[in-house]
Coordinates of C-alpha atoms in Angstrom, one line a residue:
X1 CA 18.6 -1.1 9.2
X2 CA 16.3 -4.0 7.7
X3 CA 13.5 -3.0 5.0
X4 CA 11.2 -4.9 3.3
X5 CA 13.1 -6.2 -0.2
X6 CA 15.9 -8.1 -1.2
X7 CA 17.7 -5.3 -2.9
X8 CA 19.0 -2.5 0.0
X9 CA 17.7 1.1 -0.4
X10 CA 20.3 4.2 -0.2
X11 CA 19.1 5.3 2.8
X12 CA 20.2 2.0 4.8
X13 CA 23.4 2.7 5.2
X14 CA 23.1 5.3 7.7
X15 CA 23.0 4.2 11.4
X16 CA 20.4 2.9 12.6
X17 CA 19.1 4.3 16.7
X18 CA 19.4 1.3 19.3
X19 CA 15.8 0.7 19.3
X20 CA 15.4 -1.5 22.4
X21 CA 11.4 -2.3 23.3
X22 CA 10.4 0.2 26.1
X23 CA 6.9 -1.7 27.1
X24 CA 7.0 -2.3 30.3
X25 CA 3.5 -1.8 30.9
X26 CA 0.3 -3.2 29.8
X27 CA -2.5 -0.5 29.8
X28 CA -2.0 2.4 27.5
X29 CA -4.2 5.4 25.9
X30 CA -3.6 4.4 22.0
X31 CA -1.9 1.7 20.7
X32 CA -0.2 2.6 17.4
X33 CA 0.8 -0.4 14.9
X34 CA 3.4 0.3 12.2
X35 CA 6.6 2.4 12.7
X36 CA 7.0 3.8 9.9
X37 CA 6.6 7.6 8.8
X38 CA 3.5 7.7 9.5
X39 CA 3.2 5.9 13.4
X40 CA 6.2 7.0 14.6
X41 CA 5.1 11.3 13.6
X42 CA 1.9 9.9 15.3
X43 CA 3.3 8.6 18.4
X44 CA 5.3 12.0 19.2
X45 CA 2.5 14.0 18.7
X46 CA 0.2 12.0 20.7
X47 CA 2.6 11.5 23.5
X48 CA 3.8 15.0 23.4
X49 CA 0.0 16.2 24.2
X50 CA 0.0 14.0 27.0
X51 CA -1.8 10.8 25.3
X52 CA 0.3 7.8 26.6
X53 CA 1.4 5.6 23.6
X54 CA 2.3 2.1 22.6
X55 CA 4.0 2.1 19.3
X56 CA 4.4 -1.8 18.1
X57 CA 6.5 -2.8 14.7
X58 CA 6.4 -6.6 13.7
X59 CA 10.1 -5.7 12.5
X60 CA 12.7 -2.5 12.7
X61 CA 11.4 0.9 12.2
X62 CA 11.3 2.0 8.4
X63 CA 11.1 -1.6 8.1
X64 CA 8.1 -1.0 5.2
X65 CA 7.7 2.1 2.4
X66 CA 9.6 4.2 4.6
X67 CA 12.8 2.5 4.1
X68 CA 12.1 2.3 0.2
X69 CA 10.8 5.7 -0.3
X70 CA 12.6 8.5 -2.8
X71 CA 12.0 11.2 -0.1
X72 CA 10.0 13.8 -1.5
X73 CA 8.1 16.0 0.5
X74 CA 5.5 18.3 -1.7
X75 CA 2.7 20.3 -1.3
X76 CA 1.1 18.5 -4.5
X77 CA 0.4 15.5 -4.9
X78 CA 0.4 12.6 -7.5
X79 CA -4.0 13.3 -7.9
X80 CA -2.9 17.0 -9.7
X81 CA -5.0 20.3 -8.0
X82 CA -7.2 20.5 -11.1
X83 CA -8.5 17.0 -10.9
X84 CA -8.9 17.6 -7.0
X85 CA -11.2 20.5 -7.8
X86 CA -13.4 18.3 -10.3
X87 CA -14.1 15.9 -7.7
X88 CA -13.7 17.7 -4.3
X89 CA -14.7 20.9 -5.7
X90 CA -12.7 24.4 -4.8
X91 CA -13.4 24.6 -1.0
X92 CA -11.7 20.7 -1.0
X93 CA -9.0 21.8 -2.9
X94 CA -7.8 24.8 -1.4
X95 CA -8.0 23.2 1.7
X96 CA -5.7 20.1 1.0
X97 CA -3.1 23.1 -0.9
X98 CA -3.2 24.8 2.5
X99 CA -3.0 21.6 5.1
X100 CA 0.1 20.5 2.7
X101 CA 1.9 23.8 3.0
X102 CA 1.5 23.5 6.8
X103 CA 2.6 20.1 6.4
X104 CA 5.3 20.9 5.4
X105 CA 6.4 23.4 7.7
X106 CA 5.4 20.8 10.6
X107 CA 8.3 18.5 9.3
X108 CA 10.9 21.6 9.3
X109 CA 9.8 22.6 12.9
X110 CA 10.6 19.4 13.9
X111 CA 13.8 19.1 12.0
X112 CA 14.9 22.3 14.0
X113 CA 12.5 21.4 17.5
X114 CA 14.5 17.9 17.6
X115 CA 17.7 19.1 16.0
X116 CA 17.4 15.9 13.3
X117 CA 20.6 16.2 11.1
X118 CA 18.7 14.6 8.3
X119 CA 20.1 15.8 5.3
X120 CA 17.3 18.4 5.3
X121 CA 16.8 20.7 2.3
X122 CA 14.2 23.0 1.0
X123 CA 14.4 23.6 -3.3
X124 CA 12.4 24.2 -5.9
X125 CA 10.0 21.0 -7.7
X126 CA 10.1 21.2 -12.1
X127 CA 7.2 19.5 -13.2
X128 CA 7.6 19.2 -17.2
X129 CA 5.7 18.1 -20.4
X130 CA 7.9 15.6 -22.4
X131 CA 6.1 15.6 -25.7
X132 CA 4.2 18.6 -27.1
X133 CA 0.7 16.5 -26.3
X134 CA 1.2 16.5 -22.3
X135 CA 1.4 20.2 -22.9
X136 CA -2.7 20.9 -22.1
X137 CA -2.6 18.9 -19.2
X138 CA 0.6 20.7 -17.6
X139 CA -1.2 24.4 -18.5
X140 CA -4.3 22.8 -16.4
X141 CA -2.1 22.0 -13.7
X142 CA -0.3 25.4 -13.7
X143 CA -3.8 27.2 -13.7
X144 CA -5.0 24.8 -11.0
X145 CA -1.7 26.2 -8.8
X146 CA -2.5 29.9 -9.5
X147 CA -6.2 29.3 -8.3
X148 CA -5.3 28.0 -5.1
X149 CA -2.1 29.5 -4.1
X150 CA 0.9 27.3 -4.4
X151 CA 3.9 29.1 -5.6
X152 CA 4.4 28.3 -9.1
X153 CA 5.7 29.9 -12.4
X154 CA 6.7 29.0 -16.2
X155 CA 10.3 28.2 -16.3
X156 CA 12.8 28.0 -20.0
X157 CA 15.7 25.9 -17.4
X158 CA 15.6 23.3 -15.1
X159 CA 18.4 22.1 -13.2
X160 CA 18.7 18.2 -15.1
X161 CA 19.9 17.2 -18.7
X162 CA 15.8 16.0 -19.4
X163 CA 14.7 17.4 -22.4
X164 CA 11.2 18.9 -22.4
X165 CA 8.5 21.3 -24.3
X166 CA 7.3 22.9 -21.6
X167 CA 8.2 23.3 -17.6
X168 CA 7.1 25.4 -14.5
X169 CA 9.1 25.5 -10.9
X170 CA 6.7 24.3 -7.8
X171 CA 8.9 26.8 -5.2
X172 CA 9.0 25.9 -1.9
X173 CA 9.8 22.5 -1.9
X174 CA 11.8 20.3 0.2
X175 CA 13.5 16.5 1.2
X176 CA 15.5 14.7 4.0
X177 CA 17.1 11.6 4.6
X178 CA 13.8 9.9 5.5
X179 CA 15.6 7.1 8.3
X180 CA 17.7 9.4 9.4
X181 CA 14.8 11.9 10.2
X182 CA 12.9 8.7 11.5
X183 CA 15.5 8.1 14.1
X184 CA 15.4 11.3 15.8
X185 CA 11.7 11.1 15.8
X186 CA 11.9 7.7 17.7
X187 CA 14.6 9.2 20.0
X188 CA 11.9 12.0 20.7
X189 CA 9.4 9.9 21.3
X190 CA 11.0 7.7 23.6
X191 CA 12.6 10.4 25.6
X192 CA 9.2 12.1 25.9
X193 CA 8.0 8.4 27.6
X194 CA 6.8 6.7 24.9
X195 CA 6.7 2.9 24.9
X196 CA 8.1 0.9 21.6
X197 CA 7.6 -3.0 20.8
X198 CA 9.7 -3.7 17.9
X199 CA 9.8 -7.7 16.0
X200 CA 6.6 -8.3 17.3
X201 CA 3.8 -9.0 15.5
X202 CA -0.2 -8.9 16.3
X203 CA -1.9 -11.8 16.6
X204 CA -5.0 -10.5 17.9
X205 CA -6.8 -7.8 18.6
X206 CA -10.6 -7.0 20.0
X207 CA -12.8 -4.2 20.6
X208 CA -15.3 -4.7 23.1
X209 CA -17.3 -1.9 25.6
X210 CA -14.5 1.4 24.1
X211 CA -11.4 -0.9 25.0
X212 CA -9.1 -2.4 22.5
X213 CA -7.5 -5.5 24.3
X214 CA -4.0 -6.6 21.6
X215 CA -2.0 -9.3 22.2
X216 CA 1.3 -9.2 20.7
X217 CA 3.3 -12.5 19.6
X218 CA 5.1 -13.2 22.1
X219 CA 1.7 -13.9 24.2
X220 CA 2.2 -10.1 26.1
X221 CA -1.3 -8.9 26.3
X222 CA -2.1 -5.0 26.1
X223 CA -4.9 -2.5 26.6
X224 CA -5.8 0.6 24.9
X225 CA -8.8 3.2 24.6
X226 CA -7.5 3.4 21.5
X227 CA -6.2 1.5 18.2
X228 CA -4.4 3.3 14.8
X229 CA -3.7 1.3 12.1
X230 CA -0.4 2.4 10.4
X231 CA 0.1 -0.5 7.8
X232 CA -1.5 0.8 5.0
X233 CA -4.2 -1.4 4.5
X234 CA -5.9 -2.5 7.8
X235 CA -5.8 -6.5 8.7
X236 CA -8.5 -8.7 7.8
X237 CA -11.4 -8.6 5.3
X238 CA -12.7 -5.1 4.8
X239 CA -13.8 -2.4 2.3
X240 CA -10.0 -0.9 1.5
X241 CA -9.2 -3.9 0.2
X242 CA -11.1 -2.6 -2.3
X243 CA -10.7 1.4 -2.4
X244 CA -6.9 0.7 -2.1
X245 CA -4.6 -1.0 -5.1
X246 CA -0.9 -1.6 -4.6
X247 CA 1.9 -0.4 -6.8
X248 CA 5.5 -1.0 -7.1
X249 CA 7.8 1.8 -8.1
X250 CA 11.5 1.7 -8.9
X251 CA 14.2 3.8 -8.2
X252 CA 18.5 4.0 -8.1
X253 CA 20.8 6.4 -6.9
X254 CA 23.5 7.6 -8.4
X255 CA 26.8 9.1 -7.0
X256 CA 27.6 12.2 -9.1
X257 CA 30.8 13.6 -9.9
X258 CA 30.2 17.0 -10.1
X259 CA 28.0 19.1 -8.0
X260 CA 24.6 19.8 -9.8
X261 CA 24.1 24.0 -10.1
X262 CA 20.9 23.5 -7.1
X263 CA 19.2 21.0 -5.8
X264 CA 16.1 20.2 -7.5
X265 CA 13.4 17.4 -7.9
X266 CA 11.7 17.1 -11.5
X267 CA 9.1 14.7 -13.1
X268 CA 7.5 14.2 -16.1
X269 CA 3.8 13.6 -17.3
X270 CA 4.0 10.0 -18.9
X271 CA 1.7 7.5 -17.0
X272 CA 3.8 6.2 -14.9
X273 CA 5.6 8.9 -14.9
X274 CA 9.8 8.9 -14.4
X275 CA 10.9 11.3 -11.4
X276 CA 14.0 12.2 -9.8
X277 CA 15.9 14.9 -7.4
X278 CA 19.5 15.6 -6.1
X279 CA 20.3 14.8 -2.3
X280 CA 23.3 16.4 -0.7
X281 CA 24.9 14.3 1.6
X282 CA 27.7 15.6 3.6
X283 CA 30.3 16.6 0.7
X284 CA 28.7 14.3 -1.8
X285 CA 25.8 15.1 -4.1
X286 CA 23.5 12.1 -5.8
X287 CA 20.7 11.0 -7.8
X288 CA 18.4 9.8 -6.8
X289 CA 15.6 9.0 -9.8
X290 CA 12.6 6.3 -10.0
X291 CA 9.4 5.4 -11.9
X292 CA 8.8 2.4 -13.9
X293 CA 5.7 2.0 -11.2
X294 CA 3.2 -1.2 -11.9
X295 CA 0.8 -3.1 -9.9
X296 CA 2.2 -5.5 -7.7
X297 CA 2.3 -8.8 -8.6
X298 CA 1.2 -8.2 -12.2
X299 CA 4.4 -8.4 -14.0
X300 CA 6.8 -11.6 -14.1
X301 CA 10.1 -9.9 -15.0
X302 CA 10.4 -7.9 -12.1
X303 CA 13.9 -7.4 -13.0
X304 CA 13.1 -5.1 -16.5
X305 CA 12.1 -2.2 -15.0
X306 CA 16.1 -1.7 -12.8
X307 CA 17.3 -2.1 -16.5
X308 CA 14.9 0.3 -18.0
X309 CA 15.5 2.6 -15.1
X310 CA 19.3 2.5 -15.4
X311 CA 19.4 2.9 -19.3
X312 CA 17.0 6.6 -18.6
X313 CA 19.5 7.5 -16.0
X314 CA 22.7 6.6 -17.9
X315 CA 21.0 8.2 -20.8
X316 CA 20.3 11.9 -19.2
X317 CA 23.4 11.8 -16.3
X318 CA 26.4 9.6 -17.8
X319 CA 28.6 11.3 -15.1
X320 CA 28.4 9.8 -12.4
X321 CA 28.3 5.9 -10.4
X322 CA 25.4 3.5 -9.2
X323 CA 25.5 2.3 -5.6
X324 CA 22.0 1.5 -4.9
X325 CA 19.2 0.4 -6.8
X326 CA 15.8 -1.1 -4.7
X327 CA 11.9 -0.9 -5.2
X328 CA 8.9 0.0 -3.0
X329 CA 5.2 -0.7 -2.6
X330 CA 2.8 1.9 -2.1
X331 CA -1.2 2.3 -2.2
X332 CA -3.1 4.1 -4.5
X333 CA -7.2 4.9 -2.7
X334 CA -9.8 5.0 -5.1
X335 CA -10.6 8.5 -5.6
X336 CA -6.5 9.6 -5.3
X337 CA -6.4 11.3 -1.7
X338 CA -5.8 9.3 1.1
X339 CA -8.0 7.6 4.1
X340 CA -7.3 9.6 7.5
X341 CA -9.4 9.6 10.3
X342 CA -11.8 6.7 12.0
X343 CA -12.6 3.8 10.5
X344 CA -16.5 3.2 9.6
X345 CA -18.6 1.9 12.2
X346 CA -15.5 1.8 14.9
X347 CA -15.5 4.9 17.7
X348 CA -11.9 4.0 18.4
X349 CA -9.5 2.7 15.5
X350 CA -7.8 4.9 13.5
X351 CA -6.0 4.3 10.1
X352 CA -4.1 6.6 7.5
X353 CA -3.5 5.2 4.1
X354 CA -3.6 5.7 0.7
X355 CA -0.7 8.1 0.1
X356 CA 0.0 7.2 -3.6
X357 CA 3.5 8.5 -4.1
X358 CA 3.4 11.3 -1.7
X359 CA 3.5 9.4 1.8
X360 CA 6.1 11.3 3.2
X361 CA 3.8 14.4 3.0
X362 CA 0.4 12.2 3.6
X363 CA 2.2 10.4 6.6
X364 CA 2.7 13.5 8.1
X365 CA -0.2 15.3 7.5
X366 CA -2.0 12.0 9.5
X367 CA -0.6 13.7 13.1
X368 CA -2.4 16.8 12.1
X369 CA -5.5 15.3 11.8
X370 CA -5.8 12.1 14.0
X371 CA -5.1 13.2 17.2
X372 CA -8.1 16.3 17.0
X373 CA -10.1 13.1 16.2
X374 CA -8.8 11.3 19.3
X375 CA -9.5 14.2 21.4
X376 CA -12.9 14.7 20.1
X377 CA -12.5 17.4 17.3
X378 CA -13.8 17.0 13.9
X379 CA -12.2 19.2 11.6
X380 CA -12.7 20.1 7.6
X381 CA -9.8 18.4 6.8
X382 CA -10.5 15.2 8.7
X383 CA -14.0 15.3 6.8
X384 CA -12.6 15.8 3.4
X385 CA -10.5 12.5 3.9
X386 CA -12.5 10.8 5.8
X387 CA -11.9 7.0 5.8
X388 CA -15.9 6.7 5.2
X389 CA -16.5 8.8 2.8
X390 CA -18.1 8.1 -0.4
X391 CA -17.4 9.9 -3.7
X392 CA -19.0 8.2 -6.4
X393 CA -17.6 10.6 -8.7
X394 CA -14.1 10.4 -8.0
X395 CA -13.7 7.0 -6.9
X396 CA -16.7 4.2 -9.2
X397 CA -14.5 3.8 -11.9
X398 CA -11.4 3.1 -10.1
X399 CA -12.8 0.9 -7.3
X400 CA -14.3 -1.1 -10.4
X401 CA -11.4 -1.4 -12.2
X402 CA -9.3 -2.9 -9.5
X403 CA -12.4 -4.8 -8.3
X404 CA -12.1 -6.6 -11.8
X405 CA -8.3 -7.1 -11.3
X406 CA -8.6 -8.2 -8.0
X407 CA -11.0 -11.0 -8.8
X408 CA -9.1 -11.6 -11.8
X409 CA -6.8 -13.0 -10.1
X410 CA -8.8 -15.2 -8.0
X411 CA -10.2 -17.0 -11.2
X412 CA -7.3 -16.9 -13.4
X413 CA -4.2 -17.6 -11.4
X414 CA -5.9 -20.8 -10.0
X415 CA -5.9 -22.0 -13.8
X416 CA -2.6 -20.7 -14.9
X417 CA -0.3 -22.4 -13.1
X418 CA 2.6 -23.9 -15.2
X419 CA 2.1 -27.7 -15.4
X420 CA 5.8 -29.3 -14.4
X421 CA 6.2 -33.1 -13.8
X422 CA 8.9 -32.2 -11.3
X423 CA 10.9 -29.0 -9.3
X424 CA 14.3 -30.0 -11.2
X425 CA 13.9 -27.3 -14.0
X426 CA 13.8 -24.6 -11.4
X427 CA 16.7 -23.3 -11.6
X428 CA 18.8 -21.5 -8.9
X429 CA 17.1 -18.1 -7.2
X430 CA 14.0 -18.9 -9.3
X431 CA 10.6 -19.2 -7.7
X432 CA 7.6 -20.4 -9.4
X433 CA 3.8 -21.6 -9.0
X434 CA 3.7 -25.4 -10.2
X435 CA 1.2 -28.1 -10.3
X436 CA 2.5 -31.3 -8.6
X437 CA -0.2 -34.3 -7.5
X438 CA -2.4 -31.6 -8.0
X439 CA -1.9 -29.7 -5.6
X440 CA -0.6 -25.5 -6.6
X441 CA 3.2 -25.3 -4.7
X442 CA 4.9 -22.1 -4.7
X443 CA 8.6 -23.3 -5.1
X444 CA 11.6 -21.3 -5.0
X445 CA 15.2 -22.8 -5.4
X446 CA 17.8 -20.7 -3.3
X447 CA 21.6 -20.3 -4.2
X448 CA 22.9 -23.4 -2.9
X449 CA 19.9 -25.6 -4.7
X450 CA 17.9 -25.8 -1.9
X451 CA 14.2 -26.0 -2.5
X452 CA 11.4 -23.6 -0.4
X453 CA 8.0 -25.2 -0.8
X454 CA 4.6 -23.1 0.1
X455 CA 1.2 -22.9 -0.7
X456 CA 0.6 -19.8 -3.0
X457 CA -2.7 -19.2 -1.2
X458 CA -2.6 -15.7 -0.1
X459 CA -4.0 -16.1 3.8
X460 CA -5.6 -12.7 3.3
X461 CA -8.3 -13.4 0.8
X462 CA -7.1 -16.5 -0.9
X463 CA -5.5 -14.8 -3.9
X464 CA -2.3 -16.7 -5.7
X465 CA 0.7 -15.1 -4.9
X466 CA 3.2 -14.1 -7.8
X467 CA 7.1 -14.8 -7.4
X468 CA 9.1 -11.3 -7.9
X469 CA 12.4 -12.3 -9.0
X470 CA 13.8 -8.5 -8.3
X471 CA 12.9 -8.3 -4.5
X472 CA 13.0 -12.4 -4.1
X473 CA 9.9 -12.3 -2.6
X474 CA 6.4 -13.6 -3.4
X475 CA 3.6 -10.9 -3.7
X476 CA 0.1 -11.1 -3.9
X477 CA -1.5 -9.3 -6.7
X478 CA -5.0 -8.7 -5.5
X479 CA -4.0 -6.9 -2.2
X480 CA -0.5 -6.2 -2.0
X481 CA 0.2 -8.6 0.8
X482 CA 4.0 -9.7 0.7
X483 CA 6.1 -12.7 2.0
X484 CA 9.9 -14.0 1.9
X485 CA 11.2 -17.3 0.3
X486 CA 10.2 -19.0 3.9
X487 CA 6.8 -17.3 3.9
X488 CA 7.2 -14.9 6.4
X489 CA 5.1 -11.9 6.0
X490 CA 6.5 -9.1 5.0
X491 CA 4.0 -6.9 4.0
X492 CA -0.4 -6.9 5.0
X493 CA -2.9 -7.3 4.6
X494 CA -2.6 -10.4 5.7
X495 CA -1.7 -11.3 9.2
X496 CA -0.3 -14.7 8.6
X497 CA 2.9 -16.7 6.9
X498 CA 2.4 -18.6 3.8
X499 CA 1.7 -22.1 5.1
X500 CA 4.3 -24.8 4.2
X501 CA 3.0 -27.2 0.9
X502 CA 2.5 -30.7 1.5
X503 CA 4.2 -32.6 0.0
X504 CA 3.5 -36.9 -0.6
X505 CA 6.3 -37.5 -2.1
X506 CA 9.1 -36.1 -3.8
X507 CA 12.0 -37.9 -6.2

């Protein structure tokens, strides 16, 4: 199975389902874009209550976060309970606790509904102060847990070699081979009728009179009452390309030789913070650990954080042998819970987005609320994460903050651009922004000295795109948008390549 990086995840080495397109027809009830976690648990639900679906992927399922993900699924999330009750207040809180618990059994029914062997297993989360100073905020959270329910004590042990002051066990936990679980999902879906258009991309969409008319790339055109966006954020110039900021995290696995005493997941309180769990596969047990997360596209030597990331693992687990290492992108909203529901001012499009680090929980939770929202039914939850609601509480400082970074990049990476009288000091799987006639040229240099020339505009919203020598791939720091050493987009907003350079002349 493709994903979206240069380096390969753990979870692509399991078999992928023959995912052949099923659209043989034109006119459907929804039209869902993105197969990942999030559209394809959408898709079955939908088509299960009798809603006639269209699920299109501009690559191979899981191609996205899906395929990069560590696999966690919580009932907490990265936006801890106590700051959810300062800015959604008690009722807001209890009711997210609540909706993640049933989340959670929603995956686990359809683990045992579907019979997904998935590497399924529930265990216990051990969320820990390092230093004696991230000892407040940890009590806060521990209170904030008490208050609304979810199962969690003071612990002296937890299952991994991390030192720490002070640690409680989140019980009830659980994780799953997230592609694995994907494929049965599909298989589901496409035995309950469902219709799947994988490696096509949209070109166009419109929404005139309650119809959504989409025409995909290869000039099919299709028709829908209704349109869900499942690509984080939506294509084209809107407002969550400002309430959303994207972030890369890291993460490795690690083939133990000895089988851990329980499985477990842990993380610390540093900002960002370093995480990890076992995973029992068949006989073997592994590591699986990440962190090191920044924004995309604002640091240069991509390549750092794998070796900062292996020295913390080698450090706490010397027993044991890498065979994967990868990154992921995820989104991060403004106010730190998720956009689910309709988007402003449209009757009929959907998105879900937003899941910080807890999409495979979020992703989920988006079939619980969408479809009541399809079928007419507005429900608490779908209020409290509303895609148009405003919290200027929770969410001015962050949206300004990223607002700044966002057009800081528009100003300053159209004056930064290393001056270079010629490509011949590029050296070999190196990509960089030069000035050349003056004109900007994104140029990288692949493994057999051939040179890739693009313009660094960013088609989304004109931002210079950043080279990321770990994924060999050139990212856009203002929105998160993505694209190969041949400009091919990997990742929106954007709905376009790069566009080749031009070039006058070249010695």
């Amino acid at each position: 199975m493709k994903r979206d990086g240069f380096n390969s995840s753990f979870w692509q080495k399991a078999p992928g389902y023959d995912f052949r397109n099923h659209a043989k027809e034109s006119a459907y009830d929804t039209i869902i874009v993105g197969a990942g976690i999030t559209g394809v648990t959408l898709a079955l639900e939908l088509q299960n209550k009798g809603i006639h679906c269209l699920l299109i992927e501009k690559e191979t399922p899981g191609f996205g976060t899906t395929g990069g993900t560590t696999a966690h699924i919580n009932n907490f999330f990265d936006a801890s309970y106590d700051e959810i009750i300062n800015n959604f207040g008690q009722q807001g809180a209890q009711l997210l606790a609540d909706s993640a618990q049933n989340t959670l059994t929603y995956i686990h029914d359809n683990v045992r509904t579907y019979a997904i062997d998935c590497d399924f297993a529930e265990c216990d989360y051990f969320l820990f102060s390092a230093e004696k100073q991230q000892n407040e905020q940890l009590d806060k959270i521990l209170k904030a847990h008490l208050n609304l329910g979810v199962k969690t004590v003071e612990t002296s042990n937890i299952p991994f070699n991390l030192p720490f002051e002070k640690a409680i066990r989140i019980e009830g936990q659980a994780q799953f081979h997230p592609l694995k679980y994907l494929n049965g999902m599909l298989h589901a879906y496409i035995k309950a009728g469902g219709a799947l258009l994988v490696q096509q991309r949209v070109k166009d969409f419109n929404n005139s009179n309650g119809l959504i008319t989409l025409k995909a790339e290869d000039g099919r055109t299709f028709t829908a009452k209704d349109l869900i966006w499942a690509t984080h954020i939506p294509p084209g110039k809107n407002r969550f390309s400002i309430l959303l900021a994207p972030y890369r995290s890291y993460a490795l696995a690690l083939k133990l030789r000895n089988q851990p005493q329980q499985l477990g997941q842990a993380a610390d309180l540093y900002d960002p913070y370093h995480y990890c769990r076992y995973h029992r596969s068949g006989e073997d047990y592994y590591l699986i650990a990440g962190g090191f997360d920044h924004k995309t596209g604002d640091d240069q030597d991509t390549e750092k954080h794998f070796d900062e990331l292996q020295q913390y693992v080698s450090t706490h687990f010397p027993d044991g042998e890498f065979v994967a290492k990868w990154s992921s992108q995820y989104y991060v909203s403004a106010d730190g819970l998720p956009y689910i529901g309709r988007m402003p001012h449209e009757s009929n499009i959907y998105i879900s987005t937003g899941y910080g680090g807890n999409g495979m929980t979020f992703g989920s939770m988006a079939a619980l609320i969408i479809p009541d929202l399809i079928a007419g039914k507005e429900t608490a939850l779908s209020k409290v994460l509303s895609p148009g609601r405003i919290k200027p509480i929770a969410s001015a400082k962050s949206v300004i903050s990223e607002g700044i970074n966002a057009s800081g990049h528009f100003i300053k990476d159209k004056l930064s651009a290393e001056e270079l009288d010629h490509f011949k000091d590029i050296q070999l799987n190196e990509g960089k922004v030069v000035s050349y006639h003056n004109e900007q040229i994104a140029v990288y240099r692949d493994q057999t000295g051939m040179l890739h020339l693009l313009s660094p505009t960013c088609p989304h919203m004109g931002c210079m795109v950043n080279w990321n020598p770990a994924e060999k791939s050139w990212d856009c720091p203002c929105h998160g948008s993505r694209f190969d050493i041949d400009g091919k987009l990997l990742n929106g907003p954007a709905v376009s390549d790069l566009s080749s350079a031009t070039i006058y002349s070249l010695k």
